Amino acid sequence: MDDEAVLKTRLAIDDRPVKNLEKKVVAWLASLKTESIESAQHSYESLLIQISNYRTSLERHAHIQRANEGDIEHYANIVDGTGSTIVGARERITGLKEELKIAQKGRDNKLEYDKVAREIMKLQTRDAYHASIEQLQRDIDMLKREKGNKEMAFESRKRKFSELVESVKTLKASIDEERAQTHETQRMLQDMDQDYASSEEEESVSDDENSSPDHKATTNGFHRFQERNDEDEDEDEDENADEEGMVADGEDEAVVVNGV
């Protein structure tokens, strides 16, 4: 039986003793006419005892009521304490949840830190990195010096090549001038040859038999002079062709250098 049923039983008023007492009083009153005085006296005393017991029972109900009120107050205090305990437990649970989140975050941070630490341990030390950086810096400085030296050498060669090209151009100009003079001389000789040939034809027509040995010697000398000039011109043309090829190559190289 639970506490609520016990309380209801204790608070409920039992009317069975009253009904029994009522029945006995009615029966005693009905038996007065037939029973003896002693028997009636005995029944009367029994009724008094029952009435006294019922009175005691009624008086006991007041004590029970006070006890019940005390129990009610006690249970109310228990309920209040239980409510306070529940509120405190909820607050504690909330605090523990926050602490759990912080602990989980710290654990995650520790795991991440351990992971990063393992990755860092795989790398080289700071001294090794400094040594590698210094070596790279030395290599860069050496490459810069080599670049400067190569640029100086390139500029020197470029300047010398430009001077060579200018010299070749000057030589070509002088050769062209000499060639022009040679062509002019050749043209003059050809004109003279044509003039001599015309005059010779005229003289041969008018006086074939009377031609003098001096005139023949002069004509033969002129032809020999003309042959020597032709041979000299052929040699000059061969030399000029070689020089033109050299100048053309020099100009191509100058174009390549300027393109660089």
PDB file of C-alpha atoms in Angstrom:
ATOM      1  CA  MET A   1       0.000   0.000   0.000  1.00  0.00           C
ATOM      2  CA  ASP A   2       1.390   3.376  -0.972  1.00  0.00           C
ATOM      3  CA  ASP A   3       1.569   6.512   1.175  1.00  0.00           C
ATOM      4  CA  GLU A   4      -1.491   8.103  -0.427  1.00  0.00           C
ATOM      5  CA  ALA A   5      -3.699   5.095   0.425  1.00  0.00           C
ATOM      6  CA  VAL A   6      -2.378   5.096   3.992  1.00  0.00           C
ATOM      7  CA  LEU A   7      -3.207   8.782   4.363  1.00  0.00           C
ATOM      8  CA  LYS A   8      -6.708   8.279   3.000  1.00  0.00           C
ATOM      9  CA  THR A   9      -7.248   5.374   5.383  1.00  0.00           C
ATOM     10  CA  ARG A  10      -6.004   7.376   8.347  1.00  0.00           C
ATOM     11  CA  LEU A  11      -8.052  10.443   7.449  1.00  0.00           C
ATOM     12  CA  ALA A  12     -11.248   8.527   6.725  1.00  0.00           C
ATOM     13  CA  ILE A  13     -13.803   8.391   9.610  1.00  0.00           C
ATOM     14  CA  ASP A  14     -14.839   4.814  10.367  1.00  0.00           C
ATOM     15  CA  ASP A  15     -18.600   4.824  11.208  1.00  0.00           C
ATOM     16  CA  ARG A  16     -18.849   1.111  11.920  1.00  0.00           C
ATOM     17  CA  PRO A  17     -18.348   1.498  15.719  1.00  0.00           C
ATOM     18  CA  VAL A  18     -21.142   4.078  15.785  1.00  0.00           C
ATOM     19  CA  LYS A  19     -23.492   1.749  13.937  1.00  0.00           C
ATOM     20  CA  ASN A  20     -22.606  -1.164  16.216  1.00  0.00           C
ATOM     21  CA  LEU A  21     -23.132   1.020  19.277  1.00  0.00           C
ATOM     22  CA  GLU A  22     -26.470   2.168  17.925  1.00  0.00           C
ATOM     23  CA  LYS A  23     -27.608  -1.400  17.338  1.00  0.00           C
ATOM     24  CA  LYS A  24     -26.551  -2.441  20.835  1.00  0.00           C
ATOM     25  CA  VAL A  25     -28.392   0.503  22.439  1.00  0.00           C
ATOM     26  CA  VAL A  26     -31.564  -0.353  20.528  1.00  0.00           C
ATOM     27  CA  ALA A  27     -31.247  -4.016  21.479  1.00  0.00           C
ATOM     28  CA  TRP A  28     -30.614  -3.133  25.135  1.00  0.00           C
ATOM     29  CA  LEU A  29     -33.650  -0.882  25.249  1.00  0.00           C
ATOM     30  CA  ALA A  30     -35.754  -3.598  23.678  1.00  0.00           C
ATOM     31  CA  SER A  31     -34.510  -6.196  26.178  1.00  0.00           C
ATOM     32  CA  LEU A  32     -35.253  -4.152  29.309  1.00  0.00           C
ATOM     33  CA  LYS A  33     -38.776  -5.468  29.481  1.00  0.00           C
ATOM     34  CA  THR A  34     -37.772  -9.095  29.437  1.00  0.00           C
ATOM     35  CA  GLU A  35     -34.314  -9.243  30.985  1.00  0.00           C
ATOM     36  CA  SER A  36     -33.490  -9.192  34.646  1.00  0.00           C
ATOM     37  CA  ILE A  37     -31.968  -6.260  36.385  1.00  0.00           C
ATOM     38  CA  GLU A  38     -28.557  -7.906  36.630  1.00  0.00           C
ATOM     39  CA  SER A  39     -28.508  -8.740  32.956  1.00  0.00           C
ATOM     40  CA  ALA A  40     -29.654  -5.239  32.063  1.00  0.00           C
ATOM     41  CA  GLN A  41     -26.965  -3.805  34.361  1.00  0.00           C
ATOM     42  CA  HIS A  42     -24.338  -5.922  32.665  1.00  0.00           C
ATOM     43  CA  SER A  43     -25.508  -4.797  29.214  1.00  0.00           C
ATOM     44  CA  TYR A  44     -25.511  -1.205  30.386  1.00  0.00           C
ATOM     45  CA  GLU A  45     -21.924  -1.455  31.589  1.00  0.00           C
ATOM     46  CA  SER A  46     -20.928  -2.971  28.245  1.00  0.00           C
ATOM     47  CA  LEU A  47     -22.556  -0.052  26.461  1.00  0.00           C
ATOM     48  CA  LEU A  48     -20.694   2.410  28.672  1.00  0.00           C
ATOM     49  CA  ILE A  49     -17.409   0.674  27.866  1.00  0.00           C
ATOM     50  CA  GLN A  50     -18.109   0.866  24.128  1.00  0.00           C
ATOM     51  CA  ILE A  51     -19.101   4.521  24.413  1.00  0.00           C
ATOM     52  CA  SER A  52     -15.881   5.208  26.327  1.00  0.00           C
ATOM     53  CA  ASN A  53     -13.883   3.425  23.624  1.00  0.00           C
ATOM     54  CA  TYR A  54     -15.626   5.412  20.929  1.00  0.00           C
ATOM     55  CA  ARG A  55     -14.914   8.617  22.832  1.00  0.00           C
ATOM     56  CA  THR A  56     -11.255   7.650  23.109  1.00  0.00           C
ATOM     57  CA  SER A  57     -11.253   6.937  19.389  1.00  0.00           C
ATOM     58  CA  LEU A  58     -12.699  10.371  18.676  1.00  0.00           C
ATOM     59  CA  GLU A  59     -10.081  12.014  20.881  1.00  0.00           C
ATOM     60  CA  ARG A  60      -7.412  10.026  19.063  1.00  0.00           C
ATOM     61  CA  HIS A  61      -8.563  11.490  15.716  1.00  0.00           C
ATOM     62  CA  ALA A  62      -7.451  14.966  16.857  1.00  0.00           C
ATOM     63  CA  HIS A  63      -3.957  13.649  17.542  1.00  0.00           C
ATOM     64  CA  ILE A  64      -4.018  11.861  14.212  1.00  0.00           C
ATOM     65  CA  GLN A  65      -5.050  15.099  12.506  1.00  0.00           C
ATOM     66  CA  ARG A  66      -2.207  16.982  14.129  1.00  0.00           C
ATOM     67  CA  ALA A  67       0.186  14.212  13.134  1.00  0.00           C
ATOM     68  CA  ASN A  68      -1.200  14.320   9.624  1.00  0.00           C
ATOM     69  CA  GLU A  69      -0.693  18.078   9.484  1.00  0.00           C
ATOM     70  CA  GLY A  70       2.896  17.560  10.620  1.00  0.00           C
ATOM     71  CA  ASP A  71       3.336  14.902   7.960  1.00  0.00           C
ATOM     72  CA  ILE A  72       1.857  17.241   5.359  1.00  0.00           C
ATOM     73  CA  GLU A  73       4.249  19.991   6.350  1.00  0.00           C
ATOM     74  CA  HIS A  74       7.133  17.527   6.342  1.00  0.00           C
ATOM     75  CA  TYR A  75       6.177  16.257   2.927  1.00  0.00           C
ATOM     76  CA  ALA A  76       5.821  19.851   1.693  1.00  0.00           C
ATOM     77  CA  ASN A  77       9.330  20.558   2.909  1.00  0.00           C
ATOM     78  CA  ILE A  78      10.497  17.397   1.171  1.00  0.00           C
ATOM     79  CA  VAL A  79       8.789  18.546  -2.044  1.00  0.00           C
ATOM     80  CA  ASP A  80      10.407  21.971  -1.766  1.00  0.00           C
ATOM     81  CA  GLY A  81      13.783  20.395  -1.081  1.00  0.00           C
ATOM     82  CA  THR A  82      13.296  18.013  -3.976  1.00  0.00           C
ATOM     83  CA  GLY A  83      12.425  20.948  -6.275  1.00  0.00           C
ATOM     84  CA  SER A  84      15.518  22.826  -5.126  1.00  0.00           C
ATOM     85  CA  THR A  85      17.574  19.687  -5.631  1.00  0.00           C
ATOM     86  CA  ILE A  86      16.138  19.281  -9.140  1.00  0.00           C
ATOM     87  CA  VAL A  87      16.920  22.914  -9.993  1.00  0.00           C
ATOM     88  CA  GLY A  88      20.432  22.531  -8.608  1.00  0.00           C
ATOM     89  CA  ALA A  89      20.861  19.264 -10.502  1.00  0.00           C
ATOM     90  CA  ARG A  90      19.719  20.929 -13.721  1.00  0.00           C
ATOM     91  CA  GLU A  91      22.121  23.814 -13.182  1.00  0.00           C
ATOM     92  CA  ARG A  92      24.886  21.356 -12.417  1.00  0.00           C
ATOM     93  CA  ILE A  93      24.035  19.348 -15.537  1.00  0.00           C
ATOM     94  CA  THR A  94      24.179  22.553 -17.608  1.00  0.00           C
ATOM     95  CA  GLY A  95      27.540  23.435 -16.069  1.00  0.00           C
ATOM     96  CA  LEU A  96      28.818  19.914 -16.663  1.00  0.00           C
ATOM     97  CA  LYS A  97      27.704  20.136 -20.294  1.00  0.00           C
ATOM     98  CA  GLU A  98      29.669  23.370 -20.705  1.00  0.00           C
ATOM     99  CA  GLU A  99      32.673  21.788 -19.012  1.00  0.00           C
ATOM    100  CA  LEU A 100      32.288  18.778 -21.308  1.00  0.00           C
ATOM    101  CA  LYS A 101      32.275  21.045 -24.376  1.00  0.00           C
ATOM    102  CA  ILE A 102      35.381  22.841 -23.108  1.00  0.00           C
ATOM    103  CA  ALA A 103      37.062  19.501 -22.374  1.00  0.00           C
ATOM    104  CA  GLN A 104      36.155  18.175 -25.826  1.00  0.00           C
ATOM    105  CA  LYS A 105      37.480  21.351 -27.437  1.00  0.00           C
ATOM    106  CA  GLY A 106      40.691  21.058 -25.429  1.00  0.00           C
ATOM    107  CA  ARG A 107      40.990  17.408 -26.443  1.00  0.00           C
ATOM    108  CA  ASP A 108      40.448  18.302 -30.112  1.00  0.00           C
ATOM    109  CA  ASN A 109      43.055  21.059 -29.815  1.00  0.00           C
ATOM    110  CA  LYS A 110      45.478  18.628 -28.216  1.00  0.00           C
ATOM    111  CA  LEU A 111      44.919  16.088 -31.003  1.00  0.00           C
ATOM    112  CA  GLU A 112      45.424  18.803 -33.629  1.00  0.00           C
ATOM    113  CA  TYR A 113      48.545  19.991 -31.814  1.00  0.00           C
ATOM    114  CA  ASP A 114      49.918  16.443 -31.730  1.00  0.00           C
ATOM    115  CA  LYS A 115      49.191  16.060 -35.451  1.00  0.00           C
ATOM    116  CA  VAL A 116      50.951  19.335 -36.284  1.00  0.00           C
ATOM    117  CA  ALA A 117      53.839  18.383 -33.996  1.00  0.00           C
ATOM    118  CA  ARG A 118      54.266  15.082 -35.849  1.00  0.00           C
ATOM    119  CA  GLU A 119      54.272  16.920 -39.177  1.00  0.00           C
ATOM    120  CA  ILE A 120      56.826  19.416 -37.842  1.00  0.00           C
ATOM    121  CA  MET A 121      59.059  16.601 -36.614  1.00  0.00           C
ATOM    122  CA  LYS A 122      59.206  15.287 -40.181  1.00  0.00           C
ATOM    123  CA  LEU A 123      60.679  18.600 -41.374  1.00  0.00           C
ATOM    124  CA  GLN A 124      64.286  19.713 -41.117  1.00  0.00           C
ATOM    125  CA  THR A 125      65.612  21.750 -38.233  1.00  0.00           C
ATOM    126  CA  ARG A 126      65.894  25.526 -38.271  1.00  0.00           C
ATOM    127  CA  ASP A 127      69.690  25.366 -38.545  1.00  0.00           C
ATOM    128  CA  ALA A 128      69.394  23.157 -41.630  1.00  0.00           C
ATOM    129  CA  TYR A 129      66.958  25.626 -43.201  1.00  0.00           C
ATOM    130  CA  HIS A 130      69.303  28.525 -42.418  1.00  0.00           C
ATOM    131  CA  ALA A 131      72.218  26.638 -43.959  1.00  0.00           C
ATOM    132  CA  SER A 132      70.143  25.861 -47.058  1.00  0.00           C
ATOM    133  CA  ILE A 133      69.066  29.502 -47.362  1.00  0.00           C
ATOM    134  CA  GLU A 134      72.663  30.704 -47.022  1.00  0.00           C
ATOM    135  CA  GLN A 135      73.787  28.228 -49.694  1.00  0.00           C
ATOM    136  CA  LEU A 136      71.026  29.427 -52.015  1.00  0.00           C
ATOM    137  CA  GLN A 137      72.050  33.038 -51.373  1.00  0.00           C
ATOM    138  CA  ARG A 138      75.665  32.210 -52.236  1.00  0.00           C
ATOM    139  CA  ASP A 139      74.521  30.477 -55.423  1.00  0.00           C
ATOM    140  CA  ILE A 140      72.400  33.503 -56.342  1.00  0.00           C
ATOM    141  CA  ASP A 141      75.345  35.866 -55.767  1.00  0.00           C
ATOM    142  CA  MET A 142      77.602  33.654 -57.888  1.00  0.00           C
ATOM    143  CA  LEU A 143      75.010  33.563 -60.683  1.00  0.00           C
ATOM    144  CA  LYS A 144      74.699  37.350 -60.508  1.00  0.00           C
ATOM    145  CA  ARG A 145      78.473  37.721 -60.837  1.00  0.00           C
ATOM    146  CA  GLU A 146      78.532  35.290 -63.750  1.00  0.00           C
ATOM    147  CA  LYS A 147      75.678  37.187 -65.368  1.00  0.00           C
ATOM    148  CA  GLY A 148      77.561  40.475 -64.965  1.00  0.00           C
ATOM    149  CA  ASN A 149      80.730  38.979 -66.444  1.00  0.00           C
ATOM    150  CA  LYS A 150      78.828  37.497 -69.368  1.00  0.00           C
ATOM    151  CA  GLU A 151      77.042  40.791 -69.986  1.00  0.00           C
ATOM    152  CA  MET A 152      80.380  42.633 -69.970  1.00  0.00           C
ATOM    153  CA  ALA A 153      81.874  40.065 -72.355  1.00  0.00           C
ATOM    154  CA  PHE A 154      78.805  40.278 -74.565  1.00  0.00           C
ATOM    155  CA  GLU A 155      78.961  44.075 -74.681  1.00  0.00           C
ATOM    156  CA  SER A 156      82.686  43.922 -75.474  1.00  0.00           C
ATOM    157  CA  ARG A 157      82.146  41.418 -78.276  1.00  0.00           C
ATOM    158  CA  LYS A 158      79.189  43.410 -79.537  1.00  0.00           C
ATOM    159  CA  ARG A 159      81.290  46.579 -79.604  1.00  0.00           C
ATOM    160  CA  LYS A 160      84.161  44.803 -81.382  1.00  0.00           C
ATOM    161  CA  PHE A 161      81.759  43.241 -83.850  1.00  0.00           C
ATOM    162  CA  SER A 162      80.203  46.643 -84.527  1.00  0.00           C
ATOM    163  CA  GLU A 163      83.676  48.050 -85.171  1.00  0.00           C
ATOM    164  CA  LEU A 164      84.379  45.100 -87.479  1.00  0.00           C
ATOM    165  CA  VAL A 165      81.129  45.703 -89.352  1.00  0.00           C
ATOM    166  CA  GLU A 166      81.989  49.381 -89.710  1.00  0.00           C
ATOM    167  CA  SER A 167      85.442  48.430 -91.005  1.00  0.00           C
ATOM    168  CA  VAL A 168      83.873  46.007 -93.481  1.00  0.00           C
ATOM    169  CA  LYS A 169      81.424  48.692 -94.605  1.00  0.00           C
ATOM    170  CA  THR A 170      84.306  51.152 -95.056  1.00  0.00           C
ATOM    171  CA  LEU A 171      86.268  48.553 -96.998  1.00  0.00           C
ATOM    172  CA  LYS A 172      83.226  47.789 -99.143  1.00  0.00           C
ATOM    173  CA  ALA A 173      82.749  51.494 -99.850  1.00  0.00           C
ATOM    174  CA  SER A 174      86.396  51.819-100.916  1.00  0.00           C
ATOM    175  CA  ILE A 175      86.088  48.691-103.068  1.00  0.00           C
ATOM    176  CA  ASP A 176      82.919  50.050-104.665  1.00  0.00           C
ATOM    177  CA  GLU A 177      84.726  53.311-105.348  1.00  0.00           C
ATOM    178  CA  GLU A 178      87.669  51.486-106.907  1.00  0.00           C
ATOM    179  CA  ARG A 179      85.270  49.353-108.915  1.00  0.00           C
ATOM    180  CA  ALA A 180      83.507  52.459-110.181  1.00  0.00           C
ATOM    181  CA  GLN A 181      86.839  53.972-111.165  1.00  0.00           C
ATOM    182  CA  THR A 182      87.805  50.714-112.886  1.00  0.00           C
ATOM    183  CA  HIS A 183      84.507  50.618-114.770  1.00  0.00           C
ATOM    184  CA  GLU A 184      85.011  54.237-115.791  1.00  0.00           C
ATOM    185  CA  THR A 185      88.518  53.469-117.005  1.00  0.00           C
ATOM    186  CA  GLN A 186      87.241  50.409-118.855  1.00  0.00           C
ATOM    187  CA  ARG A 187      84.510  52.452-120.484  1.00  0.00           C
ATOM    188  CA  MET A 188      87.039  55.070-121.581  1.00  0.00           C
ATOM    189  CA  LEU A 189      89.286  52.358-122.995  1.00  0.00           C
ATOM    190  CA  GLN A 190      86.350  50.794-124.820  1.00  0.00           C
ATOM    191  CA  ASP A 191      85.506  54.193-126.306  1.00  0.00           C
ATOM    192  CA  MET A 192      89.116  54.641-127.336  1.00  0.00           C
ATOM    193  CA  ASP A 193      89.139  51.126-128.788  1.00  0.00           C
ATOM    194  CA  GLN A 194      86.016  51.867-130.768  1.00  0.00           C
ATOM    195  CA  ASP A 195      87.532  55.117-132.025  1.00  0.00           C
ATOM    196  CA  TYR A 196      90.731  53.353-133.031  1.00  0.00           C
ATOM    197  CA  ALA A 197      88.760  50.563-134.663  1.00  0.00           C
ATOM    198  CA  SER A 198      86.713  53.053-136.680  1.00  0.00           C
ATOM    199  CA  SER A 199      89.771  54.941-137.808  1.00  0.00           C
ATOM    200  CA  GLU A 200      91.552  51.688-138.634  1.00  0.00           C
ATOM    201  CA  GLU A 201      88.658  50.516-140.763  1.00  0.00           C
ATOM    202  CA  GLU A 202      88.638  53.802-142.603  1.00  0.00           C
ATOM    203  CA  GLU A 203      92.378  53.631-143.197  1.00  0.00           C
ATOM    204  CA  SER A 204      92.179  49.987-144.246  1.00  0.00           C
ATOM    205  CA  VAL A 205      89.522  50.782-146.825  1.00  0.00           C
ATOM    206  CA  SER A 206      91.416  53.727-148.260  1.00  0.00           C
ATOM    207  CA  ASP A 207      94.909  52.383-148.035  1.00  0.00           C
ATOM    208  CA  ASP A 208      95.176  48.660-147.358  1.00  0.00           C
ATOM    209  CA  GLU A 209      98.480  48.245-149.036  1.00  0.00           C
ATOM    210  CA  ASN A 210     100.063  51.445-147.754  1.00  0.00           C
ATOM    211  CA  SER A 211      99.563  50.740-144.057  1.00  0.00           C
ATOM    212  CA  SER A 212     102.794  51.397-142.178  1.00  0.00           C
ATOM    213  CA  PRO A 213     104.480  48.974-139.703  1.00  0.00           C
ATOM    214  CA  ASP A 214     104.314  51.641-136.995  1.00  0.00           C
ATOM    215  CA  HIS A 215     100.556  51.800-137.215  1.00  0.00           C
ATOM    216  CA  LYS A 216     100.286  48.005-136.937  1.00  0.00           C
ATOM    217  CA  ALA A 217     102.596  48.012-133.939  1.00  0.00           C
ATOM    218  CA  THR A 218     100.492  50.702-132.284  1.00  0.00           C
ATOM    219  CA  THR A 219      97.318  48.743-132.942  1.00  0.00           C
ATOM    220  CA  ASN A 220      98.820  45.511-131.636  1.00  0.00           C
ATOM    221  CA  GLY A 221     100.098  47.317-128.539  1.00  0.00           C
ATOM    222  CA  PHE A 222      96.670  48.723-127.841  1.00  0.00           C
ATOM    223  CA  HIS A 223      95.114  45.275-128.116  1.00  0.00           C
ATOM    224  CA  ARG A 224      97.672  43.828-125.714  1.00  0.00           C
ATOM    225  CA  PHE A 225      96.962  46.688-123.289  1.00  0.00           C
ATOM    226  CA  GLN A 226      93.246  45.994-123.612  1.00  0.00           C
ATOM    227  CA  GLU A 227      93.754  42.268-122.840  1.00  0.00           C
ATOM    228  CA  ARG A 228      95.776  43.089-119.725  1.00  0.00           C
ATOM    229  CA  ASN A 229      93.018  45.445-118.547  1.00  0.00           C
ATOM    230  CA  ASP A 230      90.418  42.715-119.109  1.00  0.00           C
ATOM    231  CA  GLU A 231      92.473  40.235-117.057  1.00  0.00           C
ATOM    232  CA  ASP A 232      92.880  42.807-114.260  1.00  0.00           C
ATOM    233  CA  GLU A 233      89.140  43.464-114.273  1.00  0.00           C
ATOM    234  CA  ASP A 234      88.386  39.729-114.008  1.00  0.00           C
ATOM    235  CA  GLU A 235      90.696  39.431-110.998  1.00  0.00           C
ATOM    236  CA  ASP A 236      89.084  42.524-109.396  1.00  0.00           C
ATOM    237  CA  GLU A 237      85.627  41.072-109.937  1.00  0.00           C
ATOM    238  CA  ASP A 238      86.642  37.793-108.229  1.00  0.00           C
ATOM    239  CA  GLU A 239      88.096  39.685-105.257  1.00  0.00           C
ATOM    240  CA  ASN A 240      85.013  41.909-105.044  1.00  0.00           C
ATOM    241  CA  ALA A 241      82.742  38.856-105.092  1.00  0.00           C
ATOM    242  CA  ASP A 242      84.672  37.359-102.158  1.00  0.00           C
ATOM    243  CA  GLU A 243      84.560  40.653-100.253  1.00  0.00           C
ATOM    244  CA  GLU A 244      80.821  41.070-100.931  1.00  0.00           C
ATOM    245  CA  GLY A 245      80.179  37.598 -99.495  1.00  0.00           C
ATOM    246  CA  MET A 246      82.187  38.494 -96.388  1.00  0.00           C
ATOM    247  CA  VAL A 247      80.327  41.801 -95.994  1.00  0.00           C
ATOM    248  CA  ALA A 248      76.969  40.092 -96.408  1.00  0.00           C
ATOM    249  CA  ASP A 249      77.878  37.577 -93.699  1.00  0.00           C
ATOM    250  CA  GLY A 250      79.006  40.395 -91.414  1.00  0.00           C
ATOM    251  CA  GLU A 251      75.743  42.265 -91.975  1.00  0.00           C
ATOM    252  CA  ASP A 252      73.725  39.142 -91.150  1.00  0.00           C
ATOM    253  CA  GLU A 253      75.675  38.675 -87.927  1.00  0.00           C
ATOM    254  CA  ALA A 254      75.153  42.356 -87.067  1.00  0.00           C
ATOM    255  CA  VAL A 255      71.413  41.909 -87.556  1.00  0.00           C
ATOM    256  CA  VAL A 256      71.438  38.886 -85.246  1.00  0.00           C
ATOM    257  CA  VAL A 257      73.381  40.799 -82.593  1.00  0.00           C
ATOM    258  CA  ASN A 258      71.050  43.779 -82.781  1.00  0.00           C
ATOM    259  CA  GLY A 259      68.069  41.399 -82.547  1.00  0.00           C
ATOM    260  CA  VAL A 260      69.534  39.964 -79.361  1.00  0.00           C
TER     261      VAL A 260
END
